[in-house]
PDB file of C-alpha atoms in Angstrom:
ATOM      1  CA  MET A   1    -102.650 -42.826  50.834  1.00 78.00           C
ATOM      2  CA  LYS A   2    -100.498 -40.008  52.295  1.00 83.00           C
ATOM      3  CA  ASN A   3     -99.830 -40.275  55.977  1.00 84.00           C
ATOM      4  CA  LEU A   4    -100.699 -36.598  56.954  1.00 86.00           C
ATOM      5  CA  LYS A   5    -100.606 -37.491  60.600  1.00 91.00           C
ATOM      6  CA  LEU A   6     -97.012 -38.566  60.563  1.00 93.00           C
ATOM      7  CA  LYS A   7     -96.074 -35.372  58.647  1.00 93.00           C
ATOM      8  CA  ALA A   8     -98.083 -33.210  61.136  1.00 93.00           C
ATOM      9  CA  ALA A   9     -96.391 -34.822  64.096  1.00 94.00           C
ATOM     10  CA  ARG A  10     -93.072 -34.540  62.607  1.00 95.00           C
ATOM     11  CA  VAL A  11     -93.500 -30.699  61.818  1.00 94.00           C
ATOM     12  CA  GLY A  12     -95.034 -30.359  65.318  1.00 93.00           C
ATOM     13  CA  LYS A  13     -91.623 -31.571  66.808  1.00 92.00           C
ATOM     14  CA  ASP A  14     -89.949 -29.157  64.449  1.00 94.00           C
ATOM     15  CA  LEU A  15     -88.054 -31.962  62.836  1.00 94.00           C
ATOM     16  CA  SER A  16     -87.076 -32.218  59.085  1.00 93.00           C
ATOM     17  CA  GLN A  17     -87.328 -35.416  57.237  1.00 92.00           C
ATOM     18  CA  GLN A  18     -83.631 -35.871  57.501  1.00 90.00           C
ATOM     19  CA  ALA A  19     -83.619 -35.240  61.261  1.00 94.00           C
ATOM     20  CA  LEU A  20     -86.334 -37.872  61.849  1.00 95.00           C
ATOM     21  CA  ALA A  21     -84.528 -40.260  59.474  1.00 93.00           C
ATOM     22  CA  ASP A  22     -81.273 -39.887  61.522  1.00 92.00           C
ATOM     23  CA  LEU A  23     -83.273 -40.425  64.870  1.00 94.00           C
ATOM     24  CA  VAL A  24     -84.814 -43.634  63.684  1.00 94.00           C
ATOM     25  CA  GLY A  25     -81.857 -44.881  61.567  1.00 91.00           C
ATOM     26  CA  VAL A  26     -83.173 -44.860  58.051  1.00 92.00           C
ATOM     27  CA  SER A  27     -82.707 -42.801  54.957  1.00 88.00           C
ATOM     28  CA  ARG A  28     -84.586 -39.448  54.362  1.00 88.00           C
ATOM     29  CA  GLN A  29     -86.139 -41.055  51.249  1.00 87.00           C
ATOM     30  CA  THR A  30     -87.626 -43.712  53.368  1.00 92.00           C
ATOM     31  CA  ILE A  31     -89.369 -41.243  55.577  1.00 94.00           C
ATOM     32  CA  ALA A  32     -90.536 -39.321  52.536  1.00 91.00           C
ATOM     33  CA  ALA A  33     -91.877 -42.610  51.014  1.00 91.00           C
ATOM     34  CA  VAL A  34     -93.771 -43.322  54.441  1.00 93.00           C
ATOM     35  CA  GLU A  35     -95.297 -39.968  54.374  1.00 93.00           C
ATOM     36  CA  LYS A  36     -96.343 -40.028  50.811  1.00 91.00           C
ATOM     37  CA  GLY A  37     -97.813 -43.632  51.288  1.00 90.00           C
ATOM     38  CA  ASP A  38     -95.420 -45.086  48.750  1.00 90.00           C
ATOM     39  CA  TYR A  39     -94.024 -47.562  51.327  1.00 92.00           C
ATOM     40  CA  ASN A  40     -95.660 -49.589  54.223  1.00 92.00           C
ATOM     41  CA  PRO A  41     -93.055 -49.621  57.051  1.00 94.00           C
ATOM     42  CA  THR A  42     -92.547 -52.731  59.202  1.00 95.00           C
ATOM     43  CA  ILE A  43     -93.875 -52.534  62.862  1.00 95.00           C
ATOM     44  CA  LYS A  44     -90.252 -52.106  63.919  1.00 95.00           C
ATOM     45  CA  LEU A  45     -89.905 -48.911  61.948  1.00 95.00           C
ATOM     46  CA  CYS A  46     -93.362 -47.749  63.020  1.00 95.00           C
ATOM     47  CA  LEU A  47     -92.482 -48.259  66.612  1.00 95.00           C
ATOM     48  CA  ALA A  48     -89.129 -46.334  66.111  1.00 95.00           C
ATOM     49  CA  ILE A  49     -91.001 -43.340  64.472  1.00 96.00           C
ATOM     50  CA  CYS A  50     -93.608 -43.290  67.360  1.00 95.00           C
ATOM     51  CA  LYS A  51     -90.945 -43.262  69.950  1.00 95.00           C
ATOM     52  CA  ALA A  52     -88.997 -40.553  68.232  1.00 95.00           C
ATOM     53  CA  LEU A  53     -92.163 -38.402  67.907  1.00 95.00           C
ATOM     54  CA  ASP A  54     -93.604 -39.221  71.354  1.00 94.00           C
ATOM     55  CA  LYS A  55     -96.716 -40.611  69.663  1.00 94.00           C
ATOM     56  CA  THR A  56     -98.688 -43.978  69.851  1.00 94.00           C
ATOM     57  CA  LEU A  57     -99.079 -46.372  66.994  1.00 93.00           C
ATOM     58  CA  ASP A  58    -102.879 -45.474  66.876  1.00 92.00           C
ATOM     59  CA  GLU A  59    -102.124 -41.778  66.612  1.00 91.00           C
ATOM     60  CA  LEU A  60     -99.817 -42.068  63.746  1.00 92.00           C
ATOM     61  CA  PHE A  61    -100.748 -45.122  61.721  1.00 90.00           C
ATOM     62  CA  TRP A  62    -104.374 -46.053  62.454  1.00 86.00           C
ATOM     63  CA  GLU A  63    -106.810 -44.783  59.905  1.00 74.00           C
TER      64      GLU A  63
ATOM     65  CA  MET B   1     -45.800 -53.390  23.031  1.00 60.00           C
ATOM     66  CA  LEU B   2     -47.092 -49.867  22.869  1.00 62.00           C
ATOM     67  CA  HIS B   3     -50.398 -50.688  21.159  1.00 66.00           C
ATOM     68  CA  ILE B   4     -51.487 -52.849  24.174  1.00 69.00           C
ATOM     69  CA  LEU B   5     -50.788 -50.101  26.615  1.00 70.00           C
ATOM     70  CA  PRO B   6     -54.388 -48.534  26.554  1.00 65.00           C
ATOM     71  CA  HIS B   7     -55.786 -52.107  27.203  1.00 66.00           C
ATOM     72  CA  LEU B   8     -53.382 -52.560  30.069  1.00 71.00           C
ATOM     73  CA  ILE B   9     -54.384 -49.222  31.456  1.00 72.00           C
ATOM     74  CA  LEU B  10     -58.113 -49.979  30.975  1.00 66.00           C
ATOM     75  CA  VAL B  11     -57.803 -53.390  32.812  1.00 70.00           C
ATOM     76  CA  GLY B  12     -55.893 -51.607  35.665  1.00 76.00           C
ATOM     77  CA  PHE B  13     -58.633 -48.981  35.858  1.00 70.00           C
ATOM     78  CA  VAL B  14     -61.445 -51.430  35.777  1.00 70.00           C
ATOM     79  CA  ILE B  15     -59.851 -53.437  38.552  1.00 77.00           C
ATOM     80  CA  ALA B  16     -59.198 -50.386  40.657  1.00 77.00           C
ATOM     81  CA  ALA B  17     -62.748 -49.386  40.071  1.00 71.00           C
ATOM     82  CA  PHE B  18     -64.037 -52.735  41.072  1.00 71.00           C
ATOM     83  CA  PHE B  19     -62.139 -52.663  44.432  1.00 77.00           C
ATOM     84  CA  TYR B  20     -63.121 -49.021  45.005  1.00 75.00           C
ATOM     85  CA  LEU B  21     -66.778 -50.043  44.729  1.00 70.00           C
ATOM     86  CA  VAL B  22     -66.341 -53.014  46.975  1.00 74.00           C
ATOM     87  CA  LYS B  23     -64.715 -50.755  49.615  1.00 77.00           C
ATOM     88  CA  VAL B  24     -67.694 -48.192  49.376  1.00 70.00           C
ATOM     89  CA  ARG B  25     -70.180 -51.064  49.508  1.00 67.00           C
ATOM     90  CA  ARG B  26     -68.667 -52.396  52.656  1.00 70.00           C
ATOM     91  CA  GLN B  27     -68.598 -49.074  54.279  1.00 67.00           C
ATOM     92  CA  THR B  28     -72.230 -48.254  53.468  1.00 59.00           C
ATOM     93  CA  SER B  29     -73.792 -51.750  53.622  1.00 55.00           C
ATOM     94  CA  ARG B  30     -74.901 -51.398  57.154  1.00 59.00           C
ATOM     95  CA  GLN B  31     -76.487 -48.150  56.518  1.00 72.00           C
ATOM     96  CA  TYR B  32     -79.156 -49.646  54.150  1.00 85.00           C
ATOM     97  CA  ASP B  33     -82.647 -49.530  55.780  1.00 90.00           C
ATOM     98  CA  GLU B  34     -85.490 -51.945  55.385  1.00 93.00           C
ATOM     99  CA  ARG B  35     -87.032 -50.144  52.416  1.00 93.00           C
ATOM    100  CA  GLN B  36     -83.798 -50.007  50.584  1.00 91.00           C
ATOM    101  CA  LEU B  37     -82.922 -53.706  51.244  1.00 91.00           C
ATOM    102  CA  LEU B  38     -86.482 -54.676  49.889  1.00 93.00           C
ATOM    103  CA  LEU B  39     -86.009 -52.601  46.809  1.00 93.00           C
ATOM    104  CA  GLN B  40     -82.551 -53.954  46.225  1.00 91.00           C
ATOM    105  CA  LYS B  41     -84.021 -57.503  46.267  1.00 93.00           C
ATOM    106  CA  GLN B  42     -86.755 -56.489  43.791  1.00 93.00           C
ATOM    107  CA  ALA B  43     -84.017 -54.974  41.508  1.00 92.00           C
ATOM    108  CA  TYR B  44     -82.136 -58.265  41.627  1.00 93.00           C
ATOM    109  CA  THR B  45     -85.314 -60.123  40.652  1.00 94.00           C
ATOM    110  CA  ASN B  46     -86.012 -57.750  37.753  1.00 93.00           C
ATOM    111  CA  ALA B  47     -82.534 -58.150  36.453  1.00 94.00           C
ATOM    112  CA  ALA B  48     -82.597 -61.880  36.649  1.00 95.00           C
ATOM    113  CA  TRP B  49     -85.996 -62.151  34.820  1.00 96.00           C
ATOM    114  CA  THR B  50     -84.894 -59.620  31.993  1.00 95.00           C
ATOM    115  CA  VAL B  51     -81.721 -61.648  31.458  1.00 95.00           C
ATOM    116  CA  LEU B  52     -83.699 -65.002  31.229  1.00 96.00           C
ATOM    117  CA  LEU B  53     -86.102 -63.315  28.680  1.00 96.00           C
ATOM    118  CA  VAL B  54     -83.268 -61.760  26.655  1.00 94.00           C
ATOM    119  CA  ASP B  55     -81.547 -65.254  26.562  1.00 93.00           C
ATOM    120  CA  LEU B  56     -84.812 -66.906  25.459  1.00 95.00           C
ATOM    121  CA  ALA B  57     -85.160 -64.291  22.769  1.00 93.00           C
ATOM    122  CA  ILE B  58     -81.549 -65.003  21.575  1.00 92.00           C
ATOM    123  CA  ALA B  59     -82.109 -68.714  21.645  1.00 91.00           C
ATOM    124  CA  ILE B  60     -85.251 -68.524  19.520  1.00 92.00           C
ATOM    125  CA  GLU B  61     -83.688 -65.986  17.002  1.00 89.00           C
ATOM    126  CA  GLY B  62     -80.265 -67.692  17.334  1.00 85.00           C
ATOM    127  CA  ALA B  63     -79.919 -68.672  13.543  1.00 85.00           C
ATOM    128  CA  VAL B  64     -80.267 -65.052  12.584  1.00 86.00           C
ATOM    129  CA  LEU B  65     -78.323 -63.519  15.430  1.00 85.00           C
ATOM    130  CA  GLU B  66     -75.296 -65.747  15.069  1.00 84.00           C
ATOM    131  CA  GLN B  67     -74.356 -63.833  11.885  1.00 85.00           C
ATOM    132  CA  TYR B  68     -74.016 -60.709  14.142  1.00 86.00           C
ATOM    133  CA  LEU B  69     -73.027 -61.860  17.622  1.00 86.00           C
ATOM    134  CA  SER B  70     -70.568 -64.389  19.114  1.00 87.00           C
ATOM    135  CA  LEU B  71     -71.461 -66.642  22.041  1.00 88.00           C
ATOM    136  CA  SER B  72     -68.838 -64.829  24.256  1.00 88.00           C
ATOM    137  CA  PHE B  73     -70.494 -61.544  23.416  1.00 88.00           C
ATOM    138  CA  VAL B  74     -73.963 -62.808  24.620  1.00 91.00           C
ATOM    139  CA  GLY B  75     -72.105 -63.955  27.730  1.00 90.00           C
ATOM    140  CA  PHE B  76     -70.837 -60.439  28.484  1.00 90.00           C
ATOM    141  CA  LEU B  77     -74.300 -58.996  27.548  1.00 91.00           C
ATOM    142  CA  ASN B  78     -75.815 -61.172  30.351  1.00 93.00           C
ATOM    143  CA  ILE B  79     -73.313 -59.817  32.911  1.00 92.00           C
ATOM    144  CA  PHE B  80     -73.593 -56.112  31.886  1.00 92.00           C
ATOM    145  CA  LEU B  81     -77.418 -56.404  31.630  1.00 93.00           C
ATOM    146  CA  LEU B  82     -77.573 -57.798  35.205  1.00 93.00           C
ATOM    147  CA  VAL B  83     -75.439 -54.923  36.447  1.00 92.00           C
ATOM    148  CA  ALA B  84     -77.212 -52.182  34.580  1.00 93.00           C
ATOM    149  CA  ILE B  85     -80.796 -53.183  35.475  1.00 94.00           C
ATOM    150  CA  TYR B  86     -79.833 -53.723  39.170  1.00 93.00           C
ATOM    151  CA  ALA B  87     -77.870 -50.576  39.521  1.00 91.00           C
ATOM    152  CA  VAL B  88     -80.227 -48.256  37.541  1.00 92.00           C
ATOM    153  CA  SER B  89     -83.349 -49.689  39.349  1.00 92.00           C
ATOM    154  CA  SER B  90     -81.714 -49.317  42.765  1.00 89.00           C
ATOM    155  CA  ILE B  91     -80.465 -45.822  42.042  1.00 89.00           C
ATOM    156  CA  LEU B  92     -83.967 -44.659  40.839  1.00 89.00           C
ATOM    157  CA  THR B  93     -85.681 -45.979  43.849  1.00 88.00           C
ATOM    158  CA  ASP B  94     -82.960 -44.556  46.243  1.00 85.00           C
ATOM    159  CA  ALA B  95     -82.111 -47.938  47.471  1.00 86.00           C
ATOM    160  CA  TYR B  96     -78.446 -47.978  46.515  1.00 76.00           C
ATOM    161  CA  PHE B  97     -76.513 -44.790  47.103  1.00 66.00           C
ATOM    162  CA  LEU B  98     -76.704 -42.453  49.942  1.00 63.00           C
ATOM    163  CA  ALA B  99     -76.670 -38.670  49.006  1.00 55.00           C
ATOM    164  CA  THR B 100     -73.231 -38.314  50.650  1.00 60.00           C
ATOM    165  CA  ASN B 101     -71.303 -40.360  48.148  1.00 65.00           C
ATOM    166  CA  LYS B 102     -73.056 -39.476  44.936  1.00 74.00           C
ATOM    167  CA  LYS B 103     -70.738 -36.856  43.693  1.00 78.00           C
ATOM    168  CA  ARG B 104     -67.661 -39.087  43.926  1.00 81.00           C
ATOM    169  CA  MET B 105     -69.464 -41.775  42.168  1.00 82.00           C
ATOM    170  CA  ILE B 106     -70.442 -39.565  39.325  1.00 86.00           C
ATOM    171  CA  VAL B 107     -66.786 -38.711  38.730  1.00 87.00           C
ATOM    172  CA  LEU B 108     -65.951 -42.398  38.735  1.00 86.00           C
ATOM    173  CA  TYR B 109     -68.759 -43.205  36.230  1.00 87.00           C
ATOM    174  CA  VAL B 110     -67.758 -40.440  33.870  1.00 90.00           C
ATOM    175  CA  LEU B 111     -64.042 -41.677  33.976  1.00 90.00           C
ATOM    176  CA  VAL B 112     -64.963 -45.298  33.330  1.00 87.00           C
ATOM    177  CA  CYS B 113     -67.517 -44.459  30.692  1.00 88.00           C
ATOM    178  CA  SER B 114     -65.207 -42.012  28.846  1.00 90.00           C
ATOM    179  CA  LEU B 115     -62.396 -44.656  28.844  1.00 89.00           C
ATOM    180  CA  GLN B 116     -64.665 -47.329  27.528  1.00 87.00           C
ATOM    181  CA  VAL B 117     -66.018 -45.096  24.703  1.00 88.00           C
ATOM    182  CA  PHE B 118     -62.450 -44.284  23.849  1.00 88.00           C
ATOM    183  CA  THR B 119     -61.340 -47.806  23.737  1.00 87.00           C
ATOM    184  CA  PHE B 120     -64.453 -48.892  21.835  1.00 86.00           C
ATOM    185  CA  TYR B 121     -63.713 -46.221  19.124  1.00 87.00           C
ATOM    186  CA  GLN B 122     -60.116 -47.312  18.734  1.00 85.00           C
ATOM    187  CA  GLN B 123     -61.332 -50.919  18.319  1.00 83.00           C
ATOM    188  CA  TRP B 124     -63.971 -49.766  15.637  1.00 84.00           C
ATOM    189  CA  THR B 125     -61.409 -47.904  13.568  1.00 84.00           C
ATOM    190  CA  ASP B 126     -59.063 -51.004  13.818  1.00 82.00           C
ATOM    191  CA  GLY B 127     -61.922 -52.987  12.215  1.00 78.00           C
ATOM    192  CA  ASP B 128     -62.317 -55.326  15.240  1.00 78.00           C
ATOM    193  CA  PHE B 129     -66.084 -55.544  14.808  1.00 80.00           C
ATOM    194  CA  THR B 130     -66.484 -56.256  11.102  1.00 79.00           C
ATOM    195  CA  GLN B 131     -66.338 -59.730   9.495  1.00 77.00           C
ATOM    196  CA  ASP B 132     -66.741 -60.134   5.677  1.00 75.00           C
ATOM    197  CA  GLY B 133     -68.023 -56.574   5.550  1.00 74.00           C
ATOM    198  CA  HIS B 134     -70.808 -57.115   8.206  1.00 80.00           C
ATOM    199  CA  LEU B 135     -71.076 -56.121  11.732  1.00 79.00           C
ATOM    200  CA  TYR B 136     -69.956 -58.909  14.165  1.00 82.00           C
ATOM    201  CA  LEU B 137     -69.712 -58.429  17.858  1.00 82.00           C
ATOM    202  CA  THR B 138     -67.320 -60.568  19.772  1.00 81.00           C
ATOM    203  CA  ASP B 139     -66.165 -60.507  23.494  1.00 81.00           C
ATOM    204  CA  ARG B 140     -63.977 -57.516  22.449  1.00 81.00           C
ATOM    205  CA  ALA B 141     -67.214 -55.460  22.256  1.00 83.00           C
ATOM    206  CA  SER B 142     -67.463 -55.743  26.088  1.00 85.00           C
ATOM    207  CA  THR B 143     -66.052 -52.177  26.003  1.00 87.00           C
ATOM    208  CA  LEU B 144     -69.271 -51.078  24.206  1.00 88.00           C
ATOM    209  CA  LEU B 145     -71.429 -52.829  26.856  1.00 89.00           C
ATOM    210  CA  ALA B 146     -69.323 -51.308  29.670  1.00 90.00           C
ATOM    211  CA  ALA B 147     -69.705 -47.810  28.258  1.00 90.00           C
ATOM    212  CA  LEU B 148     -73.623 -48.370  27.914  1.00 92.00           C
ATOM    213  CA  THR B 149     -73.870 -49.770  31.371  1.00 92.00           C
ATOM    214  CA  PHE B 150     -71.919 -46.962  33.107  1.00 91.00           C
ATOM    215  CA  GLY B 151     -73.616 -44.466  30.850  1.00 93.00           C
ATOM    216  CA  ALA B 152     -76.967 -45.619  32.029  1.00 93.00           C
ATOM    217  CA  ILE B 153     -75.884 -45.646  35.669  1.00 91.00           C
ATOM    218  CA  LEU B 154     -74.463 -42.096  35.203  1.00 91.00           C
ATOM    219  CA  LEU B 155     -77.705 -40.879  33.754  1.00 93.00           C
ATOM    220  CA  ALA B 156     -79.706 -42.429  36.640  1.00 92.00           C
ATOM    221  CA  THR B 157     -77.458 -40.864  39.168  1.00 90.00           C
ATOM    222  CA  LEU B 158     -77.500 -37.451  37.559  1.00 91.00           C
ATOM    223  CA  TYR B 159     -81.387 -37.634  37.365  1.00 91.00           C
ATOM    224  CA  LYS B 160     -81.668 -38.511  41.089  1.00 87.00           C
ATOM    225  CA  VAL B 161     -79.202 -35.652  41.998  1.00 86.00           C
ATOM    226  CA  TRP B 162     -81.195 -33.238  39.895  1.00 88.00           C
ATOM    227  CA  LYS B 163     -84.607 -34.461  41.432  1.00 85.00           C
ATOM    228  CA  GLU B 164     -83.274 -34.241  44.988  1.00 81.00           C
ATOM    229  CA  LYS B 165     -82.005 -30.628  44.322  1.00 82.00           C
ATOM    230  CA  ARG B 166     -85.497 -29.715  42.762  1.00 81.00           C
ATOM    231  CA  GLU B 167     -87.306 -31.106  45.735  1.00 74.00           C
ATOM    232  CA  GLY B 168     -85.113 -29.233  48.149  1.00 63.00           C
ATOM    233  CA  GLY B 169     -84.189 -32.347  50.187  1.00 53.00           C
ATOM    234  CA  ASP B 170     -87.217 -32.182  52.370  1.00 53.00           C
ATOM    235  CA  ASP B 171     -90.929 -32.538  52.519  1.00 56.00           C
ATOM    236  CA  ALA B 172     -90.928 -34.203  49.114  1.00 46.00           C
TER     237      ALA B 172
END
Protein backbone atom coordinates (compact mmCIF):
# COMPACT_ATOMS: atom_id res chain seq x y z
CA MET A 1 0.00 0.00 0.00
CA LYS A 2 1.35 3.42 -0.99
CA ASN A 3 2.39 5.77 1.79
CA LEU A 4 0.77 8.95 0.50
CA LYS A 5 1.14 10.69 3.88
CA LEU A 6 4.90 10.41 3.66
CA LYS A 7 4.93 11.73 0.10
CA ALA A 8 2.64 14.63 1.04
CA ALA A 9 4.82 15.52 4.05
CA ARG A 10 7.95 15.43 1.90
CA VAL A 11 6.42 17.58 -0.82
CA GLY A 12 5.07 19.90 1.90
CA LYS A 13 8.64 20.46 3.06
CA ASP A 14 9.67 21.06 -0.57
CA LEU A 15 12.09 18.14 -0.50
CA SER A 16 12.91 15.80 -3.36
CA GLN A 17 13.29 12.09 -2.70
CA GLN A 18 17.06 12.53 -3.04
CA ALA A 19 17.10 15.43 -0.56
CA LEU A 20 15.13 13.44 2.01
CA ALA A 21 17.34 10.40 1.38
CA ASP A 22 20.44 12.51 2.05
CA LEU A 23 18.91 13.86 5.25
CA VAL A 24 18.19 10.40 6.66
CA GLY A 25 21.26 8.66 5.21
CA VAL A 26 19.68 6.19 2.78
CA SER A 27 19.49 5.84 -1.00
CA ARG A 28 16.85 7.63 -3.07
CA GLN A 29 15.53 4.24 -4.16
CA THR A 30 14.82 3.33 -0.53
CA ILE A 31 12.70 6.46 -0.02
CA ALA A 32 10.90 5.67 -3.30
CA ALA A 33 10.31 2.08 -2.13
CA VAL A 34 8.87 3.26 1.21
CA GLU A 35 6.55 5.72 -0.55
CA LYS A 36 5.42 3.07 -3.02
CA GLY A 37 4.83 0.59 -0.20
CA ASP A 38 7.39 -1.84 -1.61
CA TYR A 39 9.52 -1.78 1.54
CA ASN A 40 8.64 -1.75 5.24
CA PRO A 41 11.27 0.41 6.96
CA THR A 42 12.70 -0.40 10.38
CA ILE A 43 11.66 1.75 13.32
CA LYS A 44 15.10 3.40 13.17
CA LEU A 45 14.50 4.62 9.62
CA CYS A 46 10.91 5.62 10.43
CA LEU A 47 12.16 7.80 13.29
CA ALA A 48 14.84 9.37 11.10
CA ILE A 49 12.24 10.23 8.44
CA CYS A 50 9.87 11.65 11.07
CA LYS A 51 12.62 13.86 12.50
CA ALA A 52 13.63 15.07 9.05
CA LEU A 53 10.03 15.99 8.19
CA ASP A 54 9.06 17.30 11.67
CA LYS A 55 6.25 14.75 11.93
CA THR A 56 5.30 12.05 14.43
CA LEU A 57 5.25 8.32 13.76
CA ASP A 58 1.45 8.37 13.94
CA GLU A 59 1.20 11.13 11.36
CA LEU A 60 3.35 9.34 8.81
CA PHE A 61 3.12 5.61 9.44
CA TRP A 62 -0.14 4.88 11.27
CA GLU A 63 -2.98 3.74 9.03
CA MET B 1 55.82 -16.97 -26.53
CA LEU B 2 53.71 -14.53 -28.53
CA HIS B 3 50.67 -16.80 -28.63
CA ILE B 4 50.23 -16.68 -24.84
CA LEU B 5 50.34 -12.87 -24.81
CA PRO B 6 46.53 -12.42 -25.07
CA HIS B 7 46.11 -14.81 -22.13
CA LEU B 8 48.66 -12.92 -20.03
CA ILE B 9 46.93 -9.62 -20.86
CA LEU B 10 43.59 -11.19 -19.97
CA VAL B 11 44.87 -12.49 -16.63
CA GLY B 12 46.40 -9.10 -15.85
CA PHE B 13 43.18 -7.33 -16.77
CA VAL B 14 41.00 -9.65 -14.69
CA ILE B 15 43.30 -9.22 -11.66
CA ALA B 16 43.24 -5.42 -12.11
CA ALA B 17 39.44 -5.47 -12.46
CA PHE B 18 39.14 -7.58 -9.30
CA PHE B 19 41.23 -5.15 -7.23
CA TYR B 20 39.31 -2.21 -8.70
CA LEU B 21 36.01 -3.80 -7.68
CA VAL B 22 37.36 -4.49 -4.17
CA LYS B 23 38.44 -0.84 -3.90
CA VAL B 24 35.03 0.42 -5.08
CA ARG B 25 33.32 -1.96 -2.69
CA ARG B 26 35.38 -0.69 0.26
CA GLN B 27 34.66 2.91 -0.63
CA THR B 28 30.92 2.35 -0.94
CA SER B 29 30.22 -0.42 1.59
CA ARG B 30 29.38 1.98 4.40
CA GLN B 31 26.89 3.76 2.17
CA TYR B 32 24.51 0.81 1.86
CA ASP B 33 21.30 1.35 3.76
CA GLU B 34 19.11 -1.19 5.57
CA ARG B 35 16.96 -2.03 2.52
CA GLN B 36 20.01 -2.55 0.31
CA LEU B 37 21.72 -4.81 2.87
CA LEU B 38 18.54 -6.88 3.22
CA LEU B 39 18.20 -7.30 -0.55
CA GLN B 40 21.88 -8.19 -0.87
CA LYS B 41 21.35 -11.00 1.66
CA GLN B 42 18.35 -12.22 -0.33
CA ALA B 43 20.47 -12.15 -3.50
CA TYR B 44 23.17 -14.27 -1.80
CA THR B 45 20.50 -16.77 -0.74
CA ASN B 46 18.94 -16.93 -4.23
CA ALA B 47 22.36 -17.48 -5.79
CA ALA B 48 23.25 -20.26 -3.35
CA TRP B 49 19.95 -22.11 -3.90
CA THR B 50 20.25 -21.82 -7.68
CA VAL B 51 23.76 -23.28 -7.66
CA LEU B 52 22.60 -26.12 -5.42
CA LEU B 53 19.74 -26.95 -7.81
CA VAL B 54 22.01 -26.75 -10.86
CA ASP B 55 24.52 -29.09 -9.19
CA LEU B 56 21.70 -31.49 -8.32
CA ALA B 57 20.51 -31.48 -11.96
CA ILE B 58 24.09 -32.07 -13.16
CA ALA B 59 24.49 -34.94 -10.69
CA ILE B 60 21.24 -36.56 -11.88
CA GLU B 61 22.10 -36.16 -15.58
CA GLY B 62 25.81 -36.74 -15.02
CA ALA B 63 26.11 -39.74 -17.34
CA VAL B 64 24.87 -37.71 -20.32
CA LEU B 65 26.53 -34.39 -19.43
CA GLU B 66 30.01 -35.86 -18.89
CA GLN B 67 30.21 -36.26 -22.68
CA TYR B 68 29.98 -32.46 -23.05
CA LEU B 69 31.29 -30.94 -19.81
CA SER B 70 34.42 -31.52 -17.76
CA LEU B 71 34.30 -31.44 -13.96
CA SER B 72 36.49 -28.33 -13.92
CA PHE B 73 33.99 -26.55 -16.19
CA VAL B 74 31.20 -27.33 -13.72
CA GLY B 75 33.36 -25.84 -10.96
CA PHE B 76 33.73 -22.61 -12.93
CA LEU B 77 30.02 -22.72 -13.75
CA ASN B 78 29.24 -22.71 -10.01
CA ILE B 79 31.46 -19.68 -9.37
CA PHE B 80 30.18 -17.62 -12.29
CA LEU B 81 26.56 -18.57 -11.58
CA LEU B 82 26.93 -17.33 -7.99
CA VAL B 83 28.45 -14.05 -9.16
CA ALA B 84 25.93 -13.51 -11.96
CA ILE B 85 22.81 -14.15 -9.88
CA TYR B 86 24.05 -12.11 -6.92
CA ALA B 87 25.15 -9.17 -9.04
CA VAL B 88 22.15 -9.06 -11.41
CA SER B 89 19.66 -9.48 -8.57
CA SER B 90 21.36 -6.76 -6.50
CA ILE B 91 21.55 -4.36 -9.43
CA LEU B 92 17.89 -4.83 -10.41
CA THR B 93 16.76 -4.10 -6.83
CA ASP B 94 19.11 -1.08 -6.46
CA ALA B 95 20.94 -2.89 -3.70
CA TYR B 96 24.44 -2.88 -5.13
CA PHE B 97 25.50 0.19 -7.06
CA LEU B 98 24.87 3.80 -6.27
CA ALA B 99 23.94 5.96 -9.24
CA THR B 100 27.18 7.89 -8.96
CA ASN B 101 29.45 5.03 -10.00
CA LYS B 102 27.30 3.31 -12.64
CA LYS B 103 28.90 4.96 -15.66
CA ARG B 104 32.46 3.89 -14.89
CA MET B 105 31.22 0.40 -14.04
CA ILE B 106 29.51 0.17 -17.45
CA VAL B 107 32.82 0.97 -19.14
CA LEU B 108 34.54 -1.70 -17.04
CA TYR B 109 31.90 -4.33 -17.90
CA VAL B 110 32.08 -3.55 -21.62
CA LEU B 111 35.88 -3.93 -21.56
CA VAL B 112 35.87 -7.19 -19.61
CA CYS B 113 33.01 -8.66 -21.68
CA SER B 114 34.62 -7.71 -25.02
CA LEU B 115 37.98 -9.14 -24.01
CA GLN B 116 36.43 -12.41 -22.86
CA VAL B 117 34.38 -12.76 -26.06
CA PHE B 118 37.50 -12.13 -28.13
CA THR B 119 39.50 -14.72 -26.18
CA PHE B 120 36.69 -17.28 -26.42
CA TYR B 121 36.46 -16.73 -30.18
CA GLN B 122 40.19 -17.33 -30.49
CA GLN B 123 39.95 -20.52 -28.43
CA TRP B 124 36.96 -21.69 -30.51
CA THR B 125 38.81 -21.20 -33.81
CA ASP B 126 41.81 -23.03 -32.32
CA GLY B 127 39.50 -26.01 -31.72
CA ASP B 128 39.85 -25.90 -27.93
CA PHE B 129 36.26 -26.99 -27.35
CA THR B 130 35.89 -30.02 -29.55
CA GLN B 131 36.73 -33.59 -28.76
CA ASP B 132 36.22 -36.34 -31.35
CA GLY B 133 34.11 -33.93 -33.37
CA HIS B 134 31.79 -33.14 -30.45
CA LEU B 135 31.45 -30.08 -28.23
CA TYR B 136 33.38 -30.55 -24.99
CA LEU B 137 33.69 -27.66 -22.54
CA THR B 138 36.66 -27.67 -20.18
CA ASP B 139 37.98 -25.13 -17.68
CA ARG B 140 39.30 -23.16 -20.69
CA ALA B 141 35.67 -22.29 -21.45
CA SER B 142 35.67 -20.10 -18.33
CA THR B 143 36.15 -17.24 -20.83
CA LEU B 144 32.66 -18.00 -22.18
CA LEU B 145 31.24 -18.05 -18.65
CA ALA B 146 32.97 -14.76 -17.83
CA ALA B 147 31.62 -13.17 -21.02
CA LEU B 148 28.07 -14.35 -20.22
CA THR B 149 28.33 -13.22 -16.59
CA PHE B 150 29.64 -9.76 -17.36
CA GLY B 151 27.21 -9.52 -20.30
CA ALA B 152 24.28 -10.19 -17.96
CA ILE B 153 25.61 -7.68 -15.41
CA LEU B 154 26.10 -5.11 -18.16
CA LEU B 155 22.54 -5.55 -19.43
CA ALA B 156 21.12 -5.29 -15.90
CA THR B 157 23.10 -2.09 -15.25
CA LEU B 158 22.05 -0.55 -18.59
CA TYR B 159 18.42 -1.40 -17.82
CA LYS B 160 18.62 0.33 -14.42
CA VAL B 161 20.27 3.42 -15.90
CA TRP B 162 17.56 3.59 -18.58
CA LYS B 163 14.81 3.08 -15.99
CA GLU B 164 16.17 5.82 -13.73
CA LYS B 165 16.36 8.26 -16.62
CA ARG B 166 12.79 7.40 -17.68
CA GLU B 167 11.48 7.90 -14.16
CA GLY B 168 13.26 11.24 -13.96
CA GLY B 169 15.12 10.33 -10.78
CA ASP B 170 12.34 11.48 -8.48
CA ASP B 171 8.78 10.72 -7.42
CA ALA B 172 8.95 7.28 -9.05
